[in-house]
XYZ file of C-alpha atoms in Angstrom:
779
model
C -0.003 -0.005 0.006
C 1.496 3.367 -0.986
C 1.412 6.600 1.074
C -1.683 7.841 -0.755
C -3.588 4.704 0.196
C -2.333 5.006 3.788
C -3.703 8.518 3.923
C -7.092 7.369 2.619
C -7.243 4.636 5.248
C -6.318 7.109 8.017
C -9.075 9.467 6.887
C -11.624 6.673 7.085
C -10.535 5.886 10.628
C -10.020 9.420 11.857
C -12.404 11.523 9.782
C -15.595 13.318 10.777
C -17.957 11.016 12.704
C -15.236 8.802 14.175
C -14.555 8.457 17.962
C -10.943 9.670 17.855
C -9.183 9.973 21.223
C -8.291 13.454 22.431
C -4.801 14.541 21.388
C -4.011 16.265 24.694
C -4.943 13.448 27.049
C -1.528 11.681 27.213
C 0.089 14.989 28.176
C -2.518 15.876 30.778
C -2.707 12.399 32.296
C 1.057 12.406 32.841
C 0.844 15.706 34.668
C 2.669 17.513 31.901
C -0.013 20.143 31.250
C 0.738 23.809 31.690
C -1.937 25.535 33.708
C -1.440 29.112 34.863
C -0.233 28.144 38.333
C 2.286 25.747 36.769
C 3.997 28.703 35.088
C 6.682 30.753 36.810
C 8.659 33.690 35.411
C 12.167 34.717 36.444
C 12.152 37.123 39.398
C 8.415 36.924 39.953
C 6.795 38.201 43.137
C 3.534 36.940 44.660
C 0.270 38.707 45.361
C -2.541 38.082 47.813
C -5.789 40.030 47.892
C -7.177 41.623 51.035
C -10.901 41.034 50.931
C -13.844 42.501 52.790
C -15.278 40.463 55.627
C -18.432 42.515 55.532
C -21.275 42.229 52.978
C -21.985 45.950 52.978
C -20.195 48.904 54.498
C -18.502 52.250 54.122
C -14.776 51.907 53.559
C -13.362 54.634 55.784
C -9.737 53.679 55.804
C -7.063 51.116 54.950
C -4.129 50.856 57.382
C -1.190 49.196 55.663
C 1.565 50.462 57.945
C 2.083 47.275 59.955
C 1.730 45.003 56.898
C 4.288 47.072 54.923
C 6.962 46.373 57.578
C 6.546 42.614 57.467
C 9.236 40.369 55.934
C 9.319 40.215 52.182
C 6.603 42.780 51.510
C 7.486 44.971 48.526
C 4.184 46.676 47.655
C 0.603 47.188 48.824
C -1.848 48.584 46.289
C -5.256 50.138 46.912
C -7.816 51.837 44.695
C -5.896 55.118 45.076
C -2.863 53.605 43.342
C -4.979 52.304 40.444
C -6.744 55.631 40.154
C -3.408 57.512 40.129
C -2.151 55.224 37.375
C -5.199 56.027 35.211
C -6.757 52.547 35.478
C -10.478 52.389 34.867
C -13.291 50.222 36.278
C -14.552 47.038 34.685
C -17.715 47.433 32.633
C -20.607 45.173 31.730
C -20.153 44.365 28.010
C -23.885 44.124 27.274
C -26.651 46.592 28.026
C -30.268 45.437 27.832
C -33.004 48.045 27.437
C -35.446 48.552 30.300
C -39.156 48.039 29.765
C -39.446 51.790 29.098
C -36.524 51.775 26.648
C -33.982 53.383 28.963
C -30.609 51.625 29.441
C -29.886 49.038 32.098
C -28.179 50.322 35.262
C -24.455 49.522 35.006
C -22.521 51.161 37.862
C -18.758 50.696 37.558
C -16.899 47.891 39.298
C -13.487 48.996 40.504
C -10.691 46.430 40.706
C -10.126 47.400 44.314
C -13.031 48.786 46.343
C -13.528 52.529 46.417
C -15.364 54.148 49.375
C -17.668 51.165 49.872
C -17.685 47.376 50.017
C -20.671 45.520 48.659
C -20.153 41.779 49.291
C -18.057 39.461 51.418
C -14.917 38.732 49.419
C -14.695 42.000 47.499
C -11.015 42.866 46.898
C -9.908 45.964 48.831
C -6.095 45.817 48.603
C -3.376 43.810 46.914
C -0.317 42.803 48.901
C 2.851 41.822 46.998
C 5.754 40.008 48.583
C 8.742 37.831 47.733
C 6.832 34.657 48.556
C 3.209 33.636 48.586
C 3.353 32.853 52.313
C 4.841 36.277 53.095
C 2.148 37.970 51.052
C -0.587 35.999 52.836
C 0.813 36.839 56.264
C 0.989 40.526 55.383
C -2.535 40.559 53.929
C -3.841 39.370 57.248
C -2.133 42.359 58.933
C -3.851 44.961 56.694
C -6.512 46.671 58.818
C -9.722 47.787 57.178
C -11.882 50.460 58.786
C -15.389 49.568 57.565
C -18.608 50.958 58.951
C -20.994 48.049 58.515
C -24.319 48.713 56.791
C -27.431 46.525 56.550
C -27.223 43.945 53.804
C -29.627 42.079 51.512
C -28.969 38.770 49.806
C -32.138 38.062 47.804
C -33.965 40.044 45.142
C -37.081 40.100 47.321
C -35.150 41.774 50.120
C -33.312 44.100 47.746
C -36.465 45.348 45.999
C -38.481 45.820 49.195
C -39.347 49.308 50.342
C -36.694 50.741 52.636
C -33.994 48.254 51.597
C -30.409 49.437 51.977
C -29.169 51.176 48.788
C -26.272 49.246 47.235
C -25.418 51.532 44.285
C -26.479 55.164 43.992
C -26.811 54.670 40.230
C -29.559 52.068 40.702
C -32.369 53.443 42.876
C -34.229 50.748 44.793
C -31.459 48.287 43.750
C -33.211 47.685 40.460
C -30.713 46.818 37.717
C -33.230 46.064 34.976
C -36.973 45.890 34.479
C -36.933 43.529 31.526
C -39.877 42.755 29.293
C -40.200 40.673 26.149
C -43.239 39.546 24.218
C -46.714 40.547 23.136
C -48.346 41.263 26.466
C -51.766 41.917 24.943
C -51.794 38.656 22.986
C -50.627 36.697 26.038
C -53.266 38.313 28.253
C -55.986 37.456 25.702
C -54.782 33.837 25.387
C -54.880 33.363 29.168
C -58.312 34.950 29.389
C -59.683 32.548 26.754
C -57.845 29.445 27.938
C -59.756 26.363 29.022
C -56.983 25.602 31.515
C -54.100 27.490 33.081
C -51.186 25.823 34.877
C -49.179 27.962 37.274
C -45.982 27.058 39.167
C -43.643 28.990 41.410
C -40.125 27.749 40.598
C -36.710 28.738 41.881
C -33.340 28.108 40.252
C -30.884 27.798 43.134
C -27.549 29.667 43.312
C -24.496 27.650 42.287
C -20.792 27.997 43.084
C -19.063 27.031 39.859
C -16.084 25.248 41.467
C -14.021 24.618 38.381
C -11.369 22.010 39.025
C -8.592 24.596 38.453
C -8.870 27.677 40.688
C -8.260 30.995 39.007
C -4.677 32.203 38.685
C -2.907 34.988 36.802
C 0.570 36.413 36.214
C 1.005 40.070 35.285
C 4.192 41.262 33.592
C 5.614 43.935 31.369
C 7.436 42.572 28.346
C 8.937 44.705 25.574
C 6.937 47.676 26.883
C 3.614 45.855 26.686
C 1.153 44.641 29.305
C 1.171 40.795 29.392
C -1.354 38.749 31.325
C -1.049 34.968 31.664
C -4.445 33.749 32.756
C -6.895 30.882 32.431
C -9.909 32.130 30.514
C -12.398 31.266 27.776
C -10.934 33.382 24.998
C -7.812 35.533 24.888
C -9.173 38.091 22.397
C -12.167 38.991 24.549
C -10.063 39.341 27.695
C -7.534 41.459 25.816
C -10.185 43.752 24.432
C -11.965 44.354 27.711
C -8.706 44.711 29.679
C -7.329 47.258 27.230
C -10.498 49.291 26.780
C -11.890 49.382 30.294
C -9.095 48.763 32.806
C -5.801 49.765 31.211
C -7.253 52.532 29.037
C -4.999 51.670 26.150
C -5.214 50.065 22.708
C -5.394 46.301 22.258
C -2.021 46.190 20.503
C -0.389 47.239 23.785
C -1.746 44.136 25.525
C -0.950 40.463 25.184
C -2.978 37.676 26.808
C -1.541 34.184 27.071
C -3.522 31.132 28.126
C -2.233 27.604 28.563
C -4.316 24.656 29.722
C -7.501 25.566 31.535
C -9.058 23.253 34.077
C -12.741 24.012 33.597
C -14.689 27.246 33.544
C -18.363 26.699 32.522
C -18.731 30.428 31.813
C -17.097 31.632 35.041
C -13.658 32.522 33.602
C -14.985 34.412 30.602
C -14.760 37.915 32.117
C -12.051 40.241 33.315
C -11.757 39.896 37.105
C -10.699 42.476 39.707
C -7.363 40.807 40.382
C -5.937 41.409 36.914
C -5.569 45.187 37.118
C -3.618 45.200 40.396
C -1.301 42.466 39.168
C -0.420 44.381 36.035
C 0.098 47.672 37.901
C 2.277 45.941 40.489
C 4.333 44.358 37.694
C 4.885 47.736 36.084
C 5.641 49.476 39.384
C 8.095 46.839 40.584
C 9.608 45.998 37.222
C 9.063 42.262 37.756
C 6.284 39.712 37.145
C 3.625 39.293 39.855
C 1.678 36.063 40.329
C -1.587 35.385 42.119
C -3.372 32.102 42.629
C -6.768 31.686 44.254
C -7.274 29.266 47.161
C -10.422 27.193 47.087
C -11.986 28.935 50.091
C -11.263 32.302 48.409
C -12.764 31.152 45.144
C -16.090 30.466 46.882
C -16.189 34.228 47.532
C -14.485 35.721 44.497
C -15.523 33.522 41.516
C -18.754 34.601 39.898
C -21.687 32.377 40.891
C -24.392 30.943 38.659
C -28.199 30.631 38.392
C -30.250 32.234 41.284
C -33.551 33.399 39.888
C -37.121 33.067 41.086
C -40.013 32.511 38.721
C -43.751 32.261 38.343
C -44.283 30.131 35.222
C -47.699 29.933 33.557
C -49.023 27.914 30.645
C -52.352 28.528 28.915
C -54.018 25.579 27.088
C -57.257 25.018 25.168
C -59.650 22.214 26.010
C -57.704 19.764 23.857
C -54.404 20.534 25.513
C -53.016 22.747 22.751
C -50.683 25.412 24.062
C -51.953 28.983 23.619
C -49.320 31.020 25.492
C -46.565 30.802 28.081
C -45.598 33.500 30.527
C -42.550 33.784 32.817
C -42.344 36.431 35.528
C -40.082 36.934 38.456
C -36.720 38.113 39.671
C -33.051 37.542 38.990
C -30.153 38.056 41.383
C -27.297 40.093 39.878
C -25.136 40.024 43.010
C -23.227 43.159 43.935
C -22.155 44.062 40.369
C -23.723 43.527 37.016
C -22.562 41.189 34.285
C -24.805 40.234 31.360
C -27.988 39.018 33.114
C -28.711 36.436 30.420
C -30.325 33.806 32.719
C -33.111 36.207 33.635
C -33.459 37.931 30.284
C -32.251 37.036 26.785
C -31.628 33.326 27.260
C -34.896 32.844 29.095
C -36.597 34.320 26.025
C -34.674 32.232 23.509
C -35.289 28.888 25.155
C -38.673 29.060 26.832
C -40.609 27.961 23.757
C -38.579 24.773 23.715
C -39.815 22.347 20.960
C -43.461 23.364 21.116
C -45.691 25.361 18.772
C -46.783 28.018 21.266
C -48.304 31.085 19.570
C -47.532 33.705 22.203
C -45.031 34.282 24.982
C -44.051 36.856 27.549
C -41.031 37.195 29.878
C -40.916 39.718 32.699
C -37.823 39.993 34.921
C -36.787 42.312 37.676
C -33.041 41.986 38.068
C -31.746 43.286 41.376
C -28.441 44.143 43.044
C -27.772 42.274 46.288
C -24.862 42.086 48.723
C -23.626 38.796 47.326
C -20.920 37.580 44.976
C -21.749 38.736 41.420
C -23.685 36.331 39.207
C -22.555 35.469 35.654
C -22.780 32.660 33.141
C -22.860 29.017 34.299
C -23.244 26.171 31.802
C -26.184 27.353 29.752
C -26.682 30.728 31.416
C -30.476 30.540 31.639
C -31.126 28.210 28.744
C -31.357 24.969 30.804
C -33.610 26.730 33.287
C -35.980 27.978 30.573
C -36.389 24.419 29.303
C -36.864 23.229 32.882
C -39.649 25.746 33.483
C -41.490 24.718 30.336
C -41.152 21.008 30.923
C -42.324 21.260 34.536
C -45.368 23.189 33.328
C -46.137 20.482 30.789
C -45.935 17.607 33.279
C -48.089 19.543 35.725
C -50.646 20.458 33.085
C -50.838 16.837 31.990
C -51.781 15.745 35.527
C -54.231 18.580 36.001
C -55.989 17.948 32.679
C -55.850 14.173 32.778
C -53.804 13.924 29.576
C -50.901 11.524 29.190
C -47.669 13.509 29.467
C -46.183 11.924 26.343
C -49.348 12.631 24.353
C -49.487 16.236 25.571
C -45.985 16.838 24.246
C -46.743 15.196 20.910
C -49.842 17.332 20.397
C -47.778 20.480 20.686
C -44.578 19.595 18.878
C -43.359 21.786 16.049
C -43.481 19.401 13.072
C -40.630 18.912 10.600
C -42.793 20.220 7.792
C -43.131 23.502 9.675
C -39.407 24.187 9.324
C -38.099 26.776 9.045
C -40.148 27.808 12.049
C -40.304 31.386 13.375
C -40.879 31.123 17.083
C -42.385 33.966 19.117
C -38.983 34.218 20.796
C -37.652 35.616 17.514
C -35.616 32.482 16.873
C -35.743 30.823 13.457
C -35.553 27.077 13.894
C -34.009 25.494 10.764
C -34.419 21.793 11.517
C -35.552 19.234 14.060
C -37.585 16.054 14.416
C -38.957 16.497 17.888
C -41.675 13.791 17.880
C -39.295 11.204 16.408
C -36.763 11.942 19.152
C -39.473 11.621 21.834
C -40.617 8.294 20.368
C -37.052 6.994 20.326
C -36.484 8.056 23.933
C -39.676 6.341 25.007
C -38.579 3.164 23.244
C -34.954 2.974 24.417
C -35.904 3.743 28.010
C -38.550 1.014 28.091
C -41.059 3.585 29.228
C -43.896 1.061 29.110
C -42.060 -1.340 31.385
C -41.926 1.144 34.267
C -44.816 -0.316 36.258
C -42.905 -3.521 36.874
C -39.788 -1.633 37.965
C -41.862 0.536 40.307
C -43.391 -2.585 41.880
C -39.883 -4.042 42.409
C -38.740 -0.847 44.042
C -41.748 -0.834 46.372
C -40.836 -4.356 47.543
C -37.495 -2.904 48.677
C -39.161 -0.033 50.493
C -38.348 2.516 47.798
C -40.487 5.071 45.968
C -39.824 5.139 42.253
C -40.544 7.885 39.746
C -39.934 8.493 36.041
C -39.493 11.769 34.290
C -39.145 13.021 30.790
C -37.541 16.210 29.652
C -37.375 17.470 26.116
C -35.169 20.440 25.468
C -34.074 22.822 22.745
C -30.877 24.825 23.126
C -29.937 28.016 21.292
C -26.201 28.312 20.701
C -24.206 31.466 21.314
C -24.827 34.456 19.034
C -23.084 34.740 15.637
C -19.704 36.469 15.650
C -16.512 36.596 13.596
C -14.084 33.769 14.163
C -10.531 33.119 13.153
C -9.333 30.167 11.155
C -5.612 30.024 10.540
C -3.501 27.240 9.022
C 0.280 27.374 9.302
C 2.833 24.851 8.060
C 5.720 24.578 10.539
C 9.395 23.790 9.923
C 9.116 20.501 11.782
C 6.449 19.200 9.410
C 3.484 19.756 11.709
C 0.543 21.976 10.862
C -0.738 24.549 13.338
C -4.440 25.298 13.424
C -5.118 28.758 14.865
C -8.513 29.525 16.328
C -10.081 32.246 18.476
C -12.105 29.647 20.351
C -10.502 28.313 23.520
C -10.439 24.777 24.933
C -10.979 24.639 28.683
C -11.631 20.912 28.815
C -13.716 20.230 25.714
C -10.912 18.735 23.602
C -11.001 21.084 20.573
C -7.795 19.954 18.906
C -9.085 16.555 17.898
C -12.421 17.465 16.227
C -10.876 20.483 14.485
C -8.147 18.194 13.138
C -10.790 15.687 12.023
C -12.584 18.384 10.111
C -9.501 19.799 8.429
C -7.881 16.396 7.971
C -10.908 15.080 6.098
C -11.151 18.219 3.932
C -7.459 18.404 3.097
C -6.590 14.711 3.079
C -3.986 15.109 5.842
C -3.613 12.687 8.779
C -4.956 13.971 12.065
C -1.582 13.374 13.700
C -0.048 16.177 11.680
C -2.143 18.892 13.342
C -1.553 21.025 16.421
C -3.928 23.649 17.838
C -3.036 27.166 18.980
C -5.715 29.266 20.703
C -4.074 30.871 23.726
C -1.942 33.714 22.355
C -3.623 36.941 21.399
C -0.577 38.016 19.374
C -1.113 35.169 16.936
C -4.837 35.616 16.364
C -6.717 38.218 14.338
C -10.121 37.917 16.033
C -11.780 35.436 18.349
C -15.135 34.917 19.993
C -13.803 32.558 22.628
C -15.671 29.460 23.709
C -19.114 29.677 25.202
C -22.723 29.042 24.269
C -22.027 25.578 22.822
C -20.861 27.131 19.541
C -17.159 26.199 19.143
C -17.721 23.198 16.904
C -19.999 25.304 14.751
C -17.964 28.459 14.423
C -14.536 26.882 14.636
C -15.193 24.217 12.033
C -16.809 26.746 9.702
C -13.766 29.004 9.936
C -11.426 26.105 9.324
C -13.416 24.820 6.350
C -13.322 28.252 4.761
C -9.592 28.504 5.489
C -9.179 25.033 3.933
C -10.914 26.259 0.786
C -8.358 29.055 0.529
C -5.488 26.644 1.121
C -6.714 24.402 -1.707
C -6.953 27.354 -4.107
C -3.452 28.489 -3.173
C -2.188 24.932 -3.489
C -3.619 24.586 -6.982
C -1.613 27.586 -8.105
C 1.581 26.332 -6.519
C 1.024 22.774 -7.822
C 0.396 24.126 -11.332
C 3.790 25.842 -11.239
C 5.550 22.740 -9.848
C 4.032 20.401 -12.440
C 4.233 22.989 -15.266
C 0.517 22.883 -15.961
C -2.327 25.358 -16.214
C -4.167 26.118 -12.998
C -7.490 25.269 -14.644
C -6.202 21.716 -15.235
C -5.366 21.082 -11.600
C -7.797 18.963 -9.577
C -7.757 18.284 -5.865
C -8.982 15.164 -4.059
C -7.992 13.332 -0.855
C -4.969 15.509 -0.168
C -3.530 15.369 -3.656
C -3.298 17.882 -6.487
C -3.266 16.241 -9.909
C -3.375 17.183 -13.580
C -6.748 16.255 -14.938
C -6.647 13.140 -17.113
C -3.154 12.071 -15.980
C -1.612 10.190 -13.078
C 0.766 13.091 -12.318
C 0.224 14.666 -8.953
C 1.651 16.035 -5.742
C 0.192 15.978 -2.233
C -0.284 18.960 0.060
C 2.394 17.613 2.368
C 4.824 17.181 -0.531
C 4.207 20.743 -1.606
C 4.823 21.914 1.966
C 8.143 20.016 1.936
C 9.166 21.702 -1.311
C 8.328 25.125 0.117
C 10.331 24.432 3.265
C 13.202 23.366 1.002
C 13.343 26.772 -0.679
C 11.101 26.339 -3.711
C 11.156 29.540 -5.740
C 7.821 30.789 -6.999
C 6.890 33.543 -9.429
C 5.536 36.696 -7.744
C 2.035 36.129 -9.145
C 1.813 32.723 -7.387
C 1.039 32.453 -3.637
C 4.290 32.157 -1.746
C 2.940 29.862 0.936
C 0.221 27.375 1.769
C -0.400 29.273 5.045
C -3.839 30.796 5.444
C -5.075 33.562 7.760
C -8.839 33.771 7.522
C -11.632 35.616 9.336
C -15.027 33.955 9.022
C -18.367 35.698 9.238
C -20.018 32.957 11.152
C -23.404 31.374 10.599
C -26.507 32.111 12.652
C -27.769 30.310 15.760
C -28.200 26.560 15.728
C -30.698 24.593 17.805
C -29.438 21.402 19.495
C -32.336 19.449 20.926
C -33.218 16.124 22.443
C -35.113 14.135 25.023
C -33.867 12.727 28.336
C -35.654 10.092 30.413
C -34.693 9.513 34.030
C -35.861 7.098 36.713
C -35.161 7.695 40.383
C -35.609 5.846 43.641
C -36.264 7.502 47.014
C -35.363 5.814 50.289
C -38.389 6.163 52.538
C -36.333 6.175 55.749
C -33.700 8.750 54.829
C -35.158 10.753 51.903
C -32.072 9.967 49.844
C -32.586 10.062 46.074
C -30.720 7.848 43.645
C -30.882 8.225 39.889
C -31.064 4.606 38.815
C -31.663 4.822 35.035
C -30.818 7.555 32.538
C -31.382 7.709 28.783
C -30.569 10.451 26.280
C -31.561 10.864 22.661
C -29.916 13.974 21.241
C -29.965 15.866 17.956
C -26.592 17.580 17.725
C -26.669 17.682 13.982
C -23.544 16.279 12.378
C -21.487 14.701 15.121
C -17.776 15.259 14.498
C -16.562 12.983 17.316
C -19.167 10.883 19.098
C -16.833 10.020 22.002
C -16.242 13.692 22.869
C -19.942 14.461 22.400
C -20.846 11.727 24.859
C -18.349 13.141 27.356
C -19.874 16.596 27.070
C -23.360 15.169 27.557
C -22.302 13.151 30.587
C -20.648 16.155 32.194
C -23.623 18.358 31.607
C -26.000 15.820 33.145
C -23.816 15.429 36.228
C -23.692 19.190 36.700
C -27.464 19.207 36.398
C -27.673 16.478 39.054
C -25.546 18.640 41.301
C -28.009 21.500 41.117
C -30.999 19.193 41.439
C -29.854 17.137 44.428
C -27.371 19.098 46.503
C -25.701 22.317 45.369
C -26.933 25.550 46.933
C -24.939 28.666 47.821
C -26.619 30.398 50.770
C -26.201 33.588 52.842
C -27.358 34.572 56.285
C -29.218 37.770 57.257
C -25.972 39.772 57.392
C -24.962 38.694 53.902
C -22.370 36.252 55.225
C -21.944 33.112 53.081
C -22.787 30.034 55.072
C -21.707 27.590 52.341
C -18.118 28.780 51.993
C -16.283 25.491 51.595
C -16.759 21.848 50.633
C -17.612 21.215 54.310
C -20.855 23.078 53.703
C -21.376 22.884 49.954
C -21.957 19.463 48.413
C -20.784 18.487 44.949
C -21.751 15.446 42.900
C -19.346 12.517 42.876
C -18.998 9.592 40.531
C -21.131 7.531 42.880
C -24.000 9.984 42.394
C -24.041 9.482 38.599
C -26.056 6.697 36.978
C -24.994 4.664 34.011
C -25.811 6.640 30.889
C -27.347 5.461 27.667
C -26.843 7.941 24.836
C -28.067 7.877 21.278
C -27.755 10.426 18.519
C -30.654 11.228 16.248
C -28.845 13.593 13.933
C -30.736 16.049 11.792
C -28.046 18.203 10.161
C -28.280 21.942 10.765
C -29.017 23.786 7.520
C -27.218 27.046 8.352
C -23.591 25.874 8.485
C -21.471 23.777 6.189
C -20.923 20.797 8.435
C -24.479 20.763 9.772
C -23.302 20.788 13.423
C -25.512 22.097 16.222
C -23.423 22.194 19.411
C -23.585 20.021 22.503
C -21.696 21.552 25.456
C -24.653 22.686 27.583
C -27.338 20.279 26.449
C -26.725 17.811 29.274
C -27.858 20.376 31.850
C -30.864 21.285 29.688
C -32.090 17.713 29.640
C -31.168 16.755 33.188
C -33.019 19.488 35.052
C -36.507 18.674 33.721
C -36.162 14.898 33.402
C -34.869 14.255 36.920
C -37.084 16.870 38.562
C -40.114 15.464 36.793
C -39.122 11.992 38.013
C -38.825 13.217 41.612
C -42.243 14.870 41.544
C -43.636 11.722 39.938
C -42.334 9.616 42.795
C -43.795 11.990 45.378
C -47.132 12.690 43.662
C -49.044 10.076 45.639
C -48.073 12.047 48.732
C -49.797 15.145 47.371
C -46.658 16.801 46.015
C -47.173 18.731 42.763
C -43.883 20.606 42.873
C -40.679 20.732 44.874
C -37.780 23.112 44.388
C -34.102 22.357 43.810
C -31.971 21.280 45.546
C -34.050 18.260 46.537
C -31.910 17.261 49.507
C -32.551 14.194 51.672
C -33.714 16.485 54.514
C -36.262 18.194 52.253
C -37.614 14.859 51.038
C -37.630 13.391 54.562
C -39.805 16.290 55.691
C -42.218 15.606 52.836
C -42.328 11.885 53.696
C -42.976 12.661 57.340
C -45.533 15.396 56.805
C -43.272 18.218 58.007
C -43.124 20.209 54.766
């Protein structure tokens, strides 16, 4: 077999659709990864943040005299130092209009507190020393003079009359009075409805707890600001850091990111620590490093979820949906970041897979004296599906209609595609009833009665739940697709997305390898250096496979066109006679040809080309990316409840997902598994809580439970792929879909198990204590 045949065989084994192992795993499993805290620069100093112990108070003074005398201390920075250096506050990158059209309230967030502290953990000063231990000792010696003020931790408290004012710019602590939808049409539908289902539902606050705590190193290199940091996209961090904090142009800033140990949305923004690190580095003329401790990250990392809803569904006498309405509050925390869970993403996802003519979303987003809230795996999209699916199950019971049948009656049919939803989204594809039918079949839905009887014999309650979902991926944006042939024979793929655990290198290589006829093993991926990228939307919103592959395919097209011109010169033929297939350029009608890799070798060897011929195979391409895509699916869960302890165990779990074209089924399954387990965490145990003074009472793993492997069931996953029609590969995204399916399916199963006890709804987290109280009549 010749090399051309070897390449064809490799493409069959490692092309799109094949379960290729992740390229980076051998490195990471041997402990050879390079996370931010693994990196050390010559002469670096160490920083520790001094944080407020009060949830709300006037900052009257900062006494650093004693701390400055301690061994190893070389600098202590406060807001005054940042202000004197011309540093600006961090800004919310998105501004939603209020109900009346006025802009959302976006008071500035200073890197170090100015005049006032607004939550426990807010950074007030930055201590720099020769060692991390010395910096920590000195930070404990900094004395803060804070006049404590009353605090609020929930939107209800914050919006109440007479509540303490957190920001002068937001009277009554109201960030945003958000409204979407045709209120008149919704009101009319509810007035004419044969039945209305209403539920009060909360989405509990989550501490993200990425495996890798945040860390950063600030330095000045060749007169430029350089930040080494774990994040979700170097170009976004560079832009915000330059524009808002450093008050300079992006070309004066470089952001470098190595391996990232999880983020789930939390590491996507500029954080308060970055400005002080960079100023300290400039002031001292040496790099300065900071690494979070886990107890500190509970306070300083942005939290997720935390909104309170009244969900309502109007139906006609036959169970057809007429309108859905969502009202309630969202917790912004002490500072505002894009409040997508309570606003835009709630709108996009509430309709789910159902033909619902009218919708309305009303949200009051409030400042509170708590850690700021930001994106967390889905950022409101899983919750919107959860609200809708809980309404459907409840309506089915109230109206005496089978829950499967009620869903089928209201599905958007394939022949209705493209479908313009009242959310403003344009669904391009989907077979929602077929997916439901497949989920019912593979889960042996009709065999449940026997399994319930067996559970009862063991003293267990058993319930089953179904949850359909439809995700909306992140918004369209420009993305970078670069291809560079290196001197060592490897090929570097350059992308503005960023891998923080997803495994981007392998599927991107599968896509390019199949298009270009090059073995996957030849490719390397570069994402973490802002100097080597042109643009980049980062990774978030389940869109990397979509936008990254599209950019690379377009870059591959350019490479092939350049290659045809170079190959024509090498083989002394006309460009119009050059054909390309399976990695090889050939002269039409002959057996003469040359592969891409052979051309690359010739160019490395000094091949001279005429000036009118491309001088390289390298490509630098910016893609105008395709519109939203709509991953969807159906999850079925069965749970058992121990009558004596209230403990819940998820005993069976089935997924049928439509992720469009699946590039790598093994990685897709991993993403789905992870999303489901994070959903189980929110459902069964995770809950960040505060006391009346705004003090966190779940500040460590002693008080905050996380799901373990023993909490996860065995998973059955099947793909029912309906290719997306708005991008070349037909991919739809999968990163957050696990959460979207887990919340409704498991919660519906829990309520199903408790229904005979008179329970029609129960809020997350459904802890053993909460269930025990229900079982013993104490709820």
